[in-house]
XYZ file of C-alpha atoms in Angstrom:
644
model
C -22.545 8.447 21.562
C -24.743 10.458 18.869
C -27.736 9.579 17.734
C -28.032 6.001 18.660
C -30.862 3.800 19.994
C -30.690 0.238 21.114
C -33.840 -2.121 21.407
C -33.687 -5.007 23.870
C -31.276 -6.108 26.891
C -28.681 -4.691 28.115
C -27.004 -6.607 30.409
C -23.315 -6.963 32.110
C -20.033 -5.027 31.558
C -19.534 -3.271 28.270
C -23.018 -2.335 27.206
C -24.045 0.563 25.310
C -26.100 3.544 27.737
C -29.623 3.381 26.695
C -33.490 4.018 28.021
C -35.492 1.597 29.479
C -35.148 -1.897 27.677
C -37.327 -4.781 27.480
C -35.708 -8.042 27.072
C -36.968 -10.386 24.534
C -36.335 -13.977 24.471
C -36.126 -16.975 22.583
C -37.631 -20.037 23.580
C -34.812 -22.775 23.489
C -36.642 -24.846 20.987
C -33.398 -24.680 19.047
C -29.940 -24.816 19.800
C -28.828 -22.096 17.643
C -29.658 -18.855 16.721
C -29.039 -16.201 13.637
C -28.518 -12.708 13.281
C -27.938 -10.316 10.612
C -26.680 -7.118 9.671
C -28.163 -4.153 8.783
C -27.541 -4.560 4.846
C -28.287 -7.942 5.187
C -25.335 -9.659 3.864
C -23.448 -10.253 7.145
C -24.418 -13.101 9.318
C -23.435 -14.446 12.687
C -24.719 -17.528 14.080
C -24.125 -18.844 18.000
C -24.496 -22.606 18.794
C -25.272 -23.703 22.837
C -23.822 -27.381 21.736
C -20.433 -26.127 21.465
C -20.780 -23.859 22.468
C -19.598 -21.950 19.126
C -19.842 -19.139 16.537
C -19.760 -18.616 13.200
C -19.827 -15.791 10.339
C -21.163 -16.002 6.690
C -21.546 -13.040 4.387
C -23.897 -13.961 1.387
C -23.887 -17.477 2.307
C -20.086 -17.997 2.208
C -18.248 -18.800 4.925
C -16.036 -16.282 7.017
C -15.407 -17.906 10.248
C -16.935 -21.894 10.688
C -18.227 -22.478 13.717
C -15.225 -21.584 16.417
C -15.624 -22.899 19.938
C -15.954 -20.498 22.604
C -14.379 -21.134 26.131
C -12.517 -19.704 29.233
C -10.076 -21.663 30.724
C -10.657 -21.540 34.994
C -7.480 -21.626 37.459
C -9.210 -24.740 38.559
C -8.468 -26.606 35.249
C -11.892 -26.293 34.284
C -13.303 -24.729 31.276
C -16.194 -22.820 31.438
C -18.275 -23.332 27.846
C -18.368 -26.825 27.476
C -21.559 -29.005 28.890
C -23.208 -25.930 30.121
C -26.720 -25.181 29.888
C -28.670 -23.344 27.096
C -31.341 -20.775 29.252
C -32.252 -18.272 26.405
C -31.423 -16.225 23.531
C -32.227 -12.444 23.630
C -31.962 -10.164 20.779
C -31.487 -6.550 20.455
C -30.559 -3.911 17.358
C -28.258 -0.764 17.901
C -28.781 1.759 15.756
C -27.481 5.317 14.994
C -23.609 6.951 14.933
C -21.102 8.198 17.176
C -18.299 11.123 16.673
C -14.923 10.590 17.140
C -12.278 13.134 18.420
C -10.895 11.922 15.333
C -10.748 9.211 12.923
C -10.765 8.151 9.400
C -14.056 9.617 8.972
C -15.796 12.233 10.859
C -18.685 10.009 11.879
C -18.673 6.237 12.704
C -21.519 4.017 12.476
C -22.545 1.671 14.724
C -25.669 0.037 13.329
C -25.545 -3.808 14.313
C -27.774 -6.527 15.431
C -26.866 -8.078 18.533
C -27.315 -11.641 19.817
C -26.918 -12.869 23.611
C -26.964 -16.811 24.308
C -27.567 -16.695 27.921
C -26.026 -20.206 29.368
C -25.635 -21.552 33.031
C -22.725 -24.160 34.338
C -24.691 -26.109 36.663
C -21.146 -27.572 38.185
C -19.662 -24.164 39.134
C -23.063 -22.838 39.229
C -21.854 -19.617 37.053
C -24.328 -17.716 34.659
C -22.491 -16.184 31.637
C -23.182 -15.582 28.150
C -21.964 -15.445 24.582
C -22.650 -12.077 23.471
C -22.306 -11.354 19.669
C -22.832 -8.844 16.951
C -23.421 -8.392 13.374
C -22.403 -5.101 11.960
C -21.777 -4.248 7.805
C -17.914 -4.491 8.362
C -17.422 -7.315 10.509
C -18.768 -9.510 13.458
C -17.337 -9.937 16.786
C -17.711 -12.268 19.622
C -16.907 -11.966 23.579
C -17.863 -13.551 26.752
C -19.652 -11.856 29.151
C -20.057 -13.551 33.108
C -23.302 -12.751 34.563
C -22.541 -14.257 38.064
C -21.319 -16.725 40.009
C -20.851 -18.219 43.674
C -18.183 -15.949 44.240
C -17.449 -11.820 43.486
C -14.220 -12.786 41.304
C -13.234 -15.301 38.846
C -9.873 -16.981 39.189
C -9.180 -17.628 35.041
C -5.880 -19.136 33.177
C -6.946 -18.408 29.784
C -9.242 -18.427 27.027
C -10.161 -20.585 23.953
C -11.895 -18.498 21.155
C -11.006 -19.952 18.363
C -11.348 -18.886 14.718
C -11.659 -21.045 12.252
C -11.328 -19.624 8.325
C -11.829 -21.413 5.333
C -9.025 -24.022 4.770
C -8.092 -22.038 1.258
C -7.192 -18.526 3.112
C -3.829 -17.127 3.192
C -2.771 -15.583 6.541
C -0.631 -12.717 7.229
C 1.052 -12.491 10.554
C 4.031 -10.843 12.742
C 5.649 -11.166 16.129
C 6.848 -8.164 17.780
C 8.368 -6.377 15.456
C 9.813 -9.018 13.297
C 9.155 -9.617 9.807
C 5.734 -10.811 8.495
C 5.025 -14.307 7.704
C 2.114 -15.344 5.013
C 1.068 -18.875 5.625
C -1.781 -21.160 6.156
C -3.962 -20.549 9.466
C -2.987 -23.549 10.875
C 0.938 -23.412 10.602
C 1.181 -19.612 11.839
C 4.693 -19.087 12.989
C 6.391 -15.688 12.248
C 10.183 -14.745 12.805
C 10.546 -13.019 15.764
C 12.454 -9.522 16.110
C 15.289 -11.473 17.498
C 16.153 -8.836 20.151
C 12.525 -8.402 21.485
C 10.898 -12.147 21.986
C 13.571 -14.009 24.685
C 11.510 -12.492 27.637
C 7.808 -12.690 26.384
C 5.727 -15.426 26.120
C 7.334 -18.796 24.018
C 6.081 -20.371 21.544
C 4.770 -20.340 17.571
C 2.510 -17.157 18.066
C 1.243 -14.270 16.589
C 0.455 -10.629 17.685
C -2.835 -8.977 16.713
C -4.482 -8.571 14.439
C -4.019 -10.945 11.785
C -4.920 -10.612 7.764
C -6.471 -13.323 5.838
C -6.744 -13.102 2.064
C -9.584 -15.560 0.703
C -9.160 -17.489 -2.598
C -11.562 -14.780 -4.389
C -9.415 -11.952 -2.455
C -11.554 -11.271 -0.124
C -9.880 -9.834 3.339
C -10.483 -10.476 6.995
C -8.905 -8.521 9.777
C -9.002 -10.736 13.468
C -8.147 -8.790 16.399
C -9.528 -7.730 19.696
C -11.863 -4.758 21.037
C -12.335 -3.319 24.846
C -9.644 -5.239 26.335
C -9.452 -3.800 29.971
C -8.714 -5.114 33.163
C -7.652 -8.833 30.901
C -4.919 -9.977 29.399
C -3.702 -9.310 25.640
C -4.062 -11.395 22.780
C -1.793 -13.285 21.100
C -2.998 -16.196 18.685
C -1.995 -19.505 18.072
C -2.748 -22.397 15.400
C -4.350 -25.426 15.801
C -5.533 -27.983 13.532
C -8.531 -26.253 12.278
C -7.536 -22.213 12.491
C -6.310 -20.103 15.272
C -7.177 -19.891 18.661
C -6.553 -16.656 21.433
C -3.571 -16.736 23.554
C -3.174 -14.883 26.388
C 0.026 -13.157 27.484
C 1.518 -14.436 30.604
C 4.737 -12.313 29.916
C 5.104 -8.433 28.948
C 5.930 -8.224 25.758
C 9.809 -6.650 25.537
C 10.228 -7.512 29.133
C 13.570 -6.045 29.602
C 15.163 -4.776 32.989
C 13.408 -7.025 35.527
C 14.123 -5.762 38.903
C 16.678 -8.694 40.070
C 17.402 -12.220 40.330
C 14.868 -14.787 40.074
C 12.050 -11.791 39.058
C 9.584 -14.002 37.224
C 7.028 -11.320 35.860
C 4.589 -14.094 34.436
C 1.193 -14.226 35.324
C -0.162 -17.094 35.169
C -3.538 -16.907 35.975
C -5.904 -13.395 36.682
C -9.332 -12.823 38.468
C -11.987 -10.839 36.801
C -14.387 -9.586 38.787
C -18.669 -10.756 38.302
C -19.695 -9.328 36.122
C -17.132 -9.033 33.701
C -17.215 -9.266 30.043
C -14.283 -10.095 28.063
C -12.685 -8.184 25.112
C -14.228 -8.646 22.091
C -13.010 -10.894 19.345
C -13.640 -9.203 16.369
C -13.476 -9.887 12.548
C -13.591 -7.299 10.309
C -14.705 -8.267 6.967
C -14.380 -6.626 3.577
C -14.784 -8.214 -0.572
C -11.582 -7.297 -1.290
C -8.453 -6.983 1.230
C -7.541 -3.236 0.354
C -11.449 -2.109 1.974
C -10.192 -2.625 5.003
C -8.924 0.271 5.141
C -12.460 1.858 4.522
C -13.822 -0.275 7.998
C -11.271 -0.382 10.294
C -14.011 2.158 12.543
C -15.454 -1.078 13.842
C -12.401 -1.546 16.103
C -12.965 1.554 18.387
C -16.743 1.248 17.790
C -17.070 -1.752 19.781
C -14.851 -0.213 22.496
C -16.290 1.205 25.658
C -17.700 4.426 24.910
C -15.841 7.853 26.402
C -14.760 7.937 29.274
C -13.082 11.237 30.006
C -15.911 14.034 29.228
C -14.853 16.782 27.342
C -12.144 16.110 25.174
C -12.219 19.493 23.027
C -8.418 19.601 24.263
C -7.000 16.332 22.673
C -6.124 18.024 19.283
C -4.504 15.268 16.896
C -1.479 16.693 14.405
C 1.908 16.412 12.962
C 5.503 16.270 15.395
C 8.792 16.398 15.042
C 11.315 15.340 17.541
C 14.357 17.673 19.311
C 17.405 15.671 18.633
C 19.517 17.618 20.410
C 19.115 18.111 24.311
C 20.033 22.068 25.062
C 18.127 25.325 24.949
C 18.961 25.941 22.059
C 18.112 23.121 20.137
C 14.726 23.267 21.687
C 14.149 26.488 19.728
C 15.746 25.951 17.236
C 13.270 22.749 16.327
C 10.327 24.585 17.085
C 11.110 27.600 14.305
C 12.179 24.504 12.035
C 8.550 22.823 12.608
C 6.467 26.075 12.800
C 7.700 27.074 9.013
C 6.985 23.910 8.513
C 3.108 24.067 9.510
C 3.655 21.525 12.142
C 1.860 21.225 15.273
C 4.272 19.864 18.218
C 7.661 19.439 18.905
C 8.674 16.312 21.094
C 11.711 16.017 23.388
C 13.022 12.600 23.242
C 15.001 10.197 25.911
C 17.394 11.804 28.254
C 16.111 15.416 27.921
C 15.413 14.405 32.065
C 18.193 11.669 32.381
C 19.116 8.540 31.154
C 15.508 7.023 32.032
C 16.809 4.250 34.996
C 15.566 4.941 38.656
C 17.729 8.194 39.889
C 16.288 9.807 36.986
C 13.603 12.556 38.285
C 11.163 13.215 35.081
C 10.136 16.344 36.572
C 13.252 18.410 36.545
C 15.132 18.813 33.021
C 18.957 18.331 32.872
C 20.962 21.841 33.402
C 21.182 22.639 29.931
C 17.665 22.931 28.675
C 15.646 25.757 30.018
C 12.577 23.789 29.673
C 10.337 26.190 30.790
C 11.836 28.908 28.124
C 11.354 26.614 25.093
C 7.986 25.415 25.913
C 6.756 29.356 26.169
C 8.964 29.896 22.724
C 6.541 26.657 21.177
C 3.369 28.356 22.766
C 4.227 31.435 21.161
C 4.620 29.853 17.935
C 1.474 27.919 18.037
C 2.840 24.824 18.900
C 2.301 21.897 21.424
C 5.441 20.501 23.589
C 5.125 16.674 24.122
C 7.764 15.377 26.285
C 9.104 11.508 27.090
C 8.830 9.928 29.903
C 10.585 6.181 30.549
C 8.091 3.414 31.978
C 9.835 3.250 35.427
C 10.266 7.304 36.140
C 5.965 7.060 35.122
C 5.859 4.166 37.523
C 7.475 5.792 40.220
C 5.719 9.749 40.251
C 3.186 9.677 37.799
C 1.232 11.884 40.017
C 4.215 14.407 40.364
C 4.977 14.074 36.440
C 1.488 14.921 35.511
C 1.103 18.138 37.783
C 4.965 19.532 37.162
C 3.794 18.987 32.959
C 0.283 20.700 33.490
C 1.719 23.953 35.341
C 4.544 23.603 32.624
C 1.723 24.173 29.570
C 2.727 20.847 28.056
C 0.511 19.259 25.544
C 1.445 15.500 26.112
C 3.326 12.771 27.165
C 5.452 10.280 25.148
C 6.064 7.095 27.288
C 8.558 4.546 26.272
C 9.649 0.652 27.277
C 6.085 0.315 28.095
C 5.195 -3.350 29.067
C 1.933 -4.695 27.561
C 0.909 -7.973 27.781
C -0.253 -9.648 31.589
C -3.810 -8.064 33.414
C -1.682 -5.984 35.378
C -0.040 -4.066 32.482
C -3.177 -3.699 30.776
C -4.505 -1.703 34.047
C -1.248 0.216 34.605
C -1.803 1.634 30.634
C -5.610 2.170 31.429
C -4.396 3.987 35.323
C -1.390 5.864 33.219
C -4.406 7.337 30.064
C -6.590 7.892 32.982
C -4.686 9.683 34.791
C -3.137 11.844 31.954
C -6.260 12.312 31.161
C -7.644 13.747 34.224
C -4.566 16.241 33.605
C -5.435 17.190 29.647
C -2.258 15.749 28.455
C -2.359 13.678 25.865
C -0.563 10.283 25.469
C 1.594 8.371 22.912
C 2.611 4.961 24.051
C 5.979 2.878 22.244
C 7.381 -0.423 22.415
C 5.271 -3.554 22.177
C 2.151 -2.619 22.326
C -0.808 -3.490 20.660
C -4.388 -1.409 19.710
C -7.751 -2.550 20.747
C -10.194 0.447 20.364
C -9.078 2.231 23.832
C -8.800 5.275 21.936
C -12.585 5.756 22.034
C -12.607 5.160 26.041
C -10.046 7.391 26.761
C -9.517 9.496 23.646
C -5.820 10.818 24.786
C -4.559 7.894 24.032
C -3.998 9.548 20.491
C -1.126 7.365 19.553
C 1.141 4.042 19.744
C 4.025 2.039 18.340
C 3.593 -1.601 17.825
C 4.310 -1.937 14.364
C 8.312 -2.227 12.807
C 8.684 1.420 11.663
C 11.284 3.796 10.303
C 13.475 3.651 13.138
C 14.208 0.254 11.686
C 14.248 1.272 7.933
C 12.227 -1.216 6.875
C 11.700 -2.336 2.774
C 8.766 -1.193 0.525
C 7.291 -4.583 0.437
C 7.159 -4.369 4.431
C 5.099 -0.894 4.429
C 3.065 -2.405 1.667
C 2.029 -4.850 4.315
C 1.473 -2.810 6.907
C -0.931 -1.194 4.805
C -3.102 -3.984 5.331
C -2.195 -5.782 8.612
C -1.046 -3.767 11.996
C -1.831 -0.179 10.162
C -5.821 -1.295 10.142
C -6.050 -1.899 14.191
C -5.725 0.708 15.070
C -3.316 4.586 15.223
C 0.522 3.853 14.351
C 3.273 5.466 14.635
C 5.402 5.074 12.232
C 8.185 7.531 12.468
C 8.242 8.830 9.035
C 11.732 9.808 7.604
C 12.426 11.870 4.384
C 16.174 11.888 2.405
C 17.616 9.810 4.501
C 20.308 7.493 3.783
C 18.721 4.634 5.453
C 15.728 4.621 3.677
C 14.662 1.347 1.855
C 12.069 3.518 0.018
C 11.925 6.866 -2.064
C 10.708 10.040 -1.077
C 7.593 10.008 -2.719
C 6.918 6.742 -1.090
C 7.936 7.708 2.297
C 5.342 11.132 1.999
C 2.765 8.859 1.025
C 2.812 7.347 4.037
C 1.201 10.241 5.597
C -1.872 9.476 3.716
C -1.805 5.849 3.499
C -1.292 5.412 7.152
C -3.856 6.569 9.798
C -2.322 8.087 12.892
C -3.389 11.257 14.967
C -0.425 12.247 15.919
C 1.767 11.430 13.364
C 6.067 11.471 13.552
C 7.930 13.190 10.739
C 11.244 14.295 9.859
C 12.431 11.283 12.693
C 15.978 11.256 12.228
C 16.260 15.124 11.208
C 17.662 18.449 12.258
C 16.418 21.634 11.105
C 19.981 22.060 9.536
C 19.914 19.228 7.129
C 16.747 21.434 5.300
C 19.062 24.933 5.269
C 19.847 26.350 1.823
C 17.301 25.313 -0.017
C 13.353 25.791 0.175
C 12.625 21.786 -0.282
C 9.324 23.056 -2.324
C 8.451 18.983 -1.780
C 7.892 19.086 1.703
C 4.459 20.818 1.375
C 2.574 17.579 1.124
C 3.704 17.341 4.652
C 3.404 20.607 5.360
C -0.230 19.997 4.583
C -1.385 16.385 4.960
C -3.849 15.912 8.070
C -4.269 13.138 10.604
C -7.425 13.036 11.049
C -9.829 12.741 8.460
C -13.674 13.471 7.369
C -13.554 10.385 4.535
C -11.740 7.432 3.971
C -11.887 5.696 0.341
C -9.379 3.120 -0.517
C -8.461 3.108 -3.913
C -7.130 -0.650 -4.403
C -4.221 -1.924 -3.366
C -2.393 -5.892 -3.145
C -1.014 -6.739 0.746
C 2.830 -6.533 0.178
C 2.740 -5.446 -3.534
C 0.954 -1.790 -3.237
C -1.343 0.040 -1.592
C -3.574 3.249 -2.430
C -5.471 4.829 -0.257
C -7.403 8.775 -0.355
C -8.705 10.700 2.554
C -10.835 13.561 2.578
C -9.357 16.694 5.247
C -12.075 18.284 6.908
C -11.359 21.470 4.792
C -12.468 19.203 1.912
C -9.409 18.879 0.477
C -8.211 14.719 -0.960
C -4.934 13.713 0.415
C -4.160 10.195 -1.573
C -0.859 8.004 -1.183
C 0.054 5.743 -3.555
C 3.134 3.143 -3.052
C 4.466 0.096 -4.773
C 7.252 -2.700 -3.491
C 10.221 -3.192 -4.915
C 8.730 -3.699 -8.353
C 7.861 -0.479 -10.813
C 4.700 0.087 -11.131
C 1.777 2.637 -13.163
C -1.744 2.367 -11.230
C -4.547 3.593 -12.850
C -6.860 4.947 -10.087
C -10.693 6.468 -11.016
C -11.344 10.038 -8.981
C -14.938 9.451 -8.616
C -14.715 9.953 -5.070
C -13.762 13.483 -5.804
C -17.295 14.329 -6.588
C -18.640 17.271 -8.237
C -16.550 20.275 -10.064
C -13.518 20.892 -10.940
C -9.974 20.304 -9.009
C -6.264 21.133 -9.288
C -4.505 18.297 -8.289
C -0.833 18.673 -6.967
C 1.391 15.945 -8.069
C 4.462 14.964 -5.745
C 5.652 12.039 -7.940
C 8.896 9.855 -8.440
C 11.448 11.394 -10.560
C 14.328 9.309 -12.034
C 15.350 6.198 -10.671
C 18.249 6.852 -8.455
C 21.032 4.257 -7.552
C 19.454 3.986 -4.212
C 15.881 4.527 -3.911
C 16.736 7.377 -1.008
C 17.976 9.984 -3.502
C 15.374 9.567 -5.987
C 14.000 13.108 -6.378
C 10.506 13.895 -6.055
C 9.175 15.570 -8.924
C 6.520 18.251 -8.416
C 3.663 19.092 -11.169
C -0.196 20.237 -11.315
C -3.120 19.489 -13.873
C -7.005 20.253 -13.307
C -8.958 17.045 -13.462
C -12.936 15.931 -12.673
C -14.724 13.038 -10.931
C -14.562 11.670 -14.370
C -10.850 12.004 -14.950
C -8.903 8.406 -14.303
C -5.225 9.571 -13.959
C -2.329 7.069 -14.510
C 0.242 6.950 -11.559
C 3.716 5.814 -11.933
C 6.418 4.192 -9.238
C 9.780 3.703 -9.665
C 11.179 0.393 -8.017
C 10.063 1.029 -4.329
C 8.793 3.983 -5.376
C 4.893 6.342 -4.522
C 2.885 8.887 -5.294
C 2.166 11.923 -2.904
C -1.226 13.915 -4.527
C -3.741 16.655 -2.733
C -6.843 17.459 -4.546
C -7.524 20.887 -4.188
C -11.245 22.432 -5.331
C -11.534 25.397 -7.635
């Protein structure tokens, strides 16, 4: 943490490090109590008689008042008919660096508001805990103490409750997205992913609402550790937090009769709960521009010194000899990439025999990770859940005496307490070791890449290993890209792709991800012959990023978005759907003087949108320039801004 101060309690699990604080309270002559933000737009409010809480900005209604509950093992729920003691206020102030980000500094100015409250049955102390920051509010339960050292829990009720006219965007897995009212939430399923995780009409994290005046809220979670993820549900007034018995894409149990579910979980006291958070922005496509307040409510670093964790661009070995190996790495360093990753099976197939710590006979892995060191470049290697599970502590000394930069681990179960701690033991560890980590399969952010800042990547999300259309990435812009990294697997001229080149290269920009996946499906021969002058966009596009400024955008229709590298160059994206489209976007975010701007734009339509060239030009333009961009049918722009 930089420069930040914090007046007031500080209480519990999950509290910012400060001096000496004085608490000061409340007396209970009300029921309620009100903070607001530092701008003074954004208000929370917590209620004892639900107990509840609630979010306005301006006076208009984000979030009505939502109860607030745990559900006990007993039966019980912990919330309701408990007793009011005291509200305590406090106000954080100042910024904190990330390793990276979408901006080079993150603010975390907020008031906070504590509604200390005592169950005179159970005889537990706990306390709604809530804070009002400029981009969004959050809520989370924090247990002060009780009879016992743990709490036996089933569950949680937080609910959220939006105005009746919002439109909700939401996904399962990695099925398709559904828009629909909050209280009918249902989205399809990827059918090959859902038969083993939790039933039911849910939805995975986070969740988009559009308002009637457009408007956009982004619900998801913060510091979940040692506690179940989040899934939500509808019910007849908004959405309420599930938690995940199940893993989600539960596959490979270890035998007949293996019930993985968990059906209840002890937290120790204290404990606080993740944070339910709502990030809140006047028009959806701003989001973008305040999706810091996810890792800003997170636990601050845990891991010291993290000069090592360097975020950058990969490409995968698709091929599993020696030769191949080097053969990718020249391919990615004249390409100005930063690490080369060997995939699956570069060990084994991935089931039990498989030892991750010895490479199959024909890759010399030691060779071709001193051939990538030589050439600058970072070796990440792969690593199946159940080889991690069974000699993480071999893996992670065998990688570090190798020189390797990271670890890709795949078929990772997220979902129950205990996979939540096996990901936090599995970062921790890697950690402890410099390596960094990149998680796939079902998994979900929630600001961990703040605690432990090698967690540099994840999947979650229906990428281009599934080819998905230009409407879908036009959603993602707004939904499941906004909670967090994502990895995306970015492909360029390939067959499969739903989208055109100058969409897919947009991506880059339009997507935030530290350690972002090109070239996916490629081999360094498919690029012979010809100098591709097109690929220098992502030659040169960053991942992490000293500004963020969205430039507009509709969820599912197109999406604009320009970051500032830390070199000071702009790296802006532009896509559309499958509808042509010209956006006019302003440059005043460019600033002062003048700038050559290269243009990596749509050429001709082609019959399929994959062999739609990209077409390259350059013009000088100001902060006062507007400059008219044009898409082909699922089509983008590419542009860098480049100071003279």
């Amino acid at each position: 943490m930089t420069g930040a101060t914090r007046r007031g309690f500080i209480a519990g699990v999950g509290a910012l490090p400060a001096a000496a604080a004085v608490p000061a309270a409340a007396r209970m002559d009300s029921a309620s109590a009100r903070i607001v933000s530092p701008d003074g737009q954004l208000a929370v409010t917590l209620d004892a008689s639900g107990p509840t809480w609630a979010v306005d900005v301006a006076g208009r209604v984000i979030v009505a008042p939502s109860p607030v509950a745990l559900l006990l093992a007993d039966g019980g729920r912990l919330g309701p008919g408990a007793v009011p003691v005291r509200f305590l206020r406090q106000v954080v102030t100042g910024a904190w660096n990330p390793a990276y980000g979408i901006r080079a500094s993150y603010d975390q100015g907020c008031s906070e508001l504590m509604l200390e409250m005592h169950d005179p049955v159970r005889d537990i102390r706990f306390a709604l805990v809530a804070r009002a920051y400029d981009s969004g509010a959050a809520v989370r339960i924090r247990l002060l103490s009780a009879p016992k050292a743990e709490l036996a829990l089933r569950g949680e009720e937080t609910e959220v409750r939006l105005p009746a006219d919002a439109v909700v965007y939401a996904s399962r897995d990695e099925g398709e997205y559904q828009h629909a009212v909050q209280t009918r939430l249902d989205p399809v399923p990827h059918p090959e992913l859902t038969s083993s995780s939790d039933h039911g009409a849910l939805a995975d994290i986070p969740l988009t609402a559009v308002m009637a005046d457009g408007a956009g809220v982004l619900v998801t979670e913060s510091d979940r550790r040692h506690y179940p993820r989040t899934m939500f549900r509808s019910t007849a007034q908004g959405v309420v937090t599930h938690l995940m018995r199940y893993p989600g894409r539960a596959t490979g149990w270890s035998g007949p009769g293996d019930t993985p579910a968990e059906e209840s979980f002890s937290v120790p006291v204290p404990f606080a709960t993740p944070w339910r958070v709502a990030v809140v922005a006047p028009e959806v496509a701003r989001l973008v521009e305040r999706q810091d307040l996810i890792p800003t409510l997170a636990s601050p670093n845990e891991l010291g010194d993290t000069a090592w964790v360097k975020p950058g661009r990969l490409m995968r070995i698709r091929d599993y000899t020696t030769q191949a190996g080097i053969d990718t790495i020249d391919f990615a360093a004249q390409r100005k990439l930063d690490y080369v990753m060997w995939d699956a099976h570069w060990y084994g197939d991935g089931t039990d025999p498989s030892d991750a710590t010895h490479a199959i006979p024909a890759i010399d892995i030691e060779r071709v990770i001193a051939h990538a060191r030589a050439k600058r470049l970072g070796m990440i290697l792969y690593v199946d859940r159940v080889p991690a599970m069974r000699q993480l502590d071999a893996i992670v000394k065998t990688y570090r005496d190798w020189g390797v930069a990271g670890i890709k681990f795949g078929f990772v179960w997220e979902g129950r307490q205990s996979d939540v701690d096996f990901i936090e033991h599995l970062l921790r560890t890697c950690g402890e070791h410099r390596l960094m980590v990149n998680l796939h399969d079902n998994l979900r952010p929630a600001g961990l890449e703040r605690t432990l800042p090698n967690y540099i990547a994840l999947e979650g999300v229906r990428g281009n290993e599934q080819f998905p259309t230009a409407t879908h990435n036009c959603t993602l812009a707004y939904t499941r890209a906004l909670a967090g990294p994502i990895d995306y697997t970015i492909c360029y001229a390939n067959p499969k792709n739903k989208a055109t080149n100058a969409h897919q290269m947009a991506l880059a920009a339009i997507y935030y991800n530290p350690l972002t996946s090109l070239y996916w499906y490629d081999k360094p021969d498919k690029y012979a012959g010809r100098p591709w002058p097109e690929l220098a966009f992502l030659d040169e596009c960053p991942t992490s990023w000293k500004q963020t400024v969205s430039l507009g955008g509709k969820i599912g229709e197109h999406a604009a978005v320009a970051r500032q590298a830390h070199d000071g160059r702009w790296f802006v994206g532009v896509i559309t759907n499958e509808q042509a489209r010209t956006r006019t976007i302003a440059l005043d975010f460019l600033g002062g003087g003048r700038w050559r701007l290269r243009r990596f734009a749509d050429g001709p339509a082609a019959a399929e949108p994959w062999a739609t060239p990209v077409v390259l030009s350059t013009q000088v333009v100001d902060a006062r320039s507007r400059l008219a961009v044009e898409m082909v049918p699922a089509g983008g722009q590419a542009l860098i801004f480049e100071p003279l």
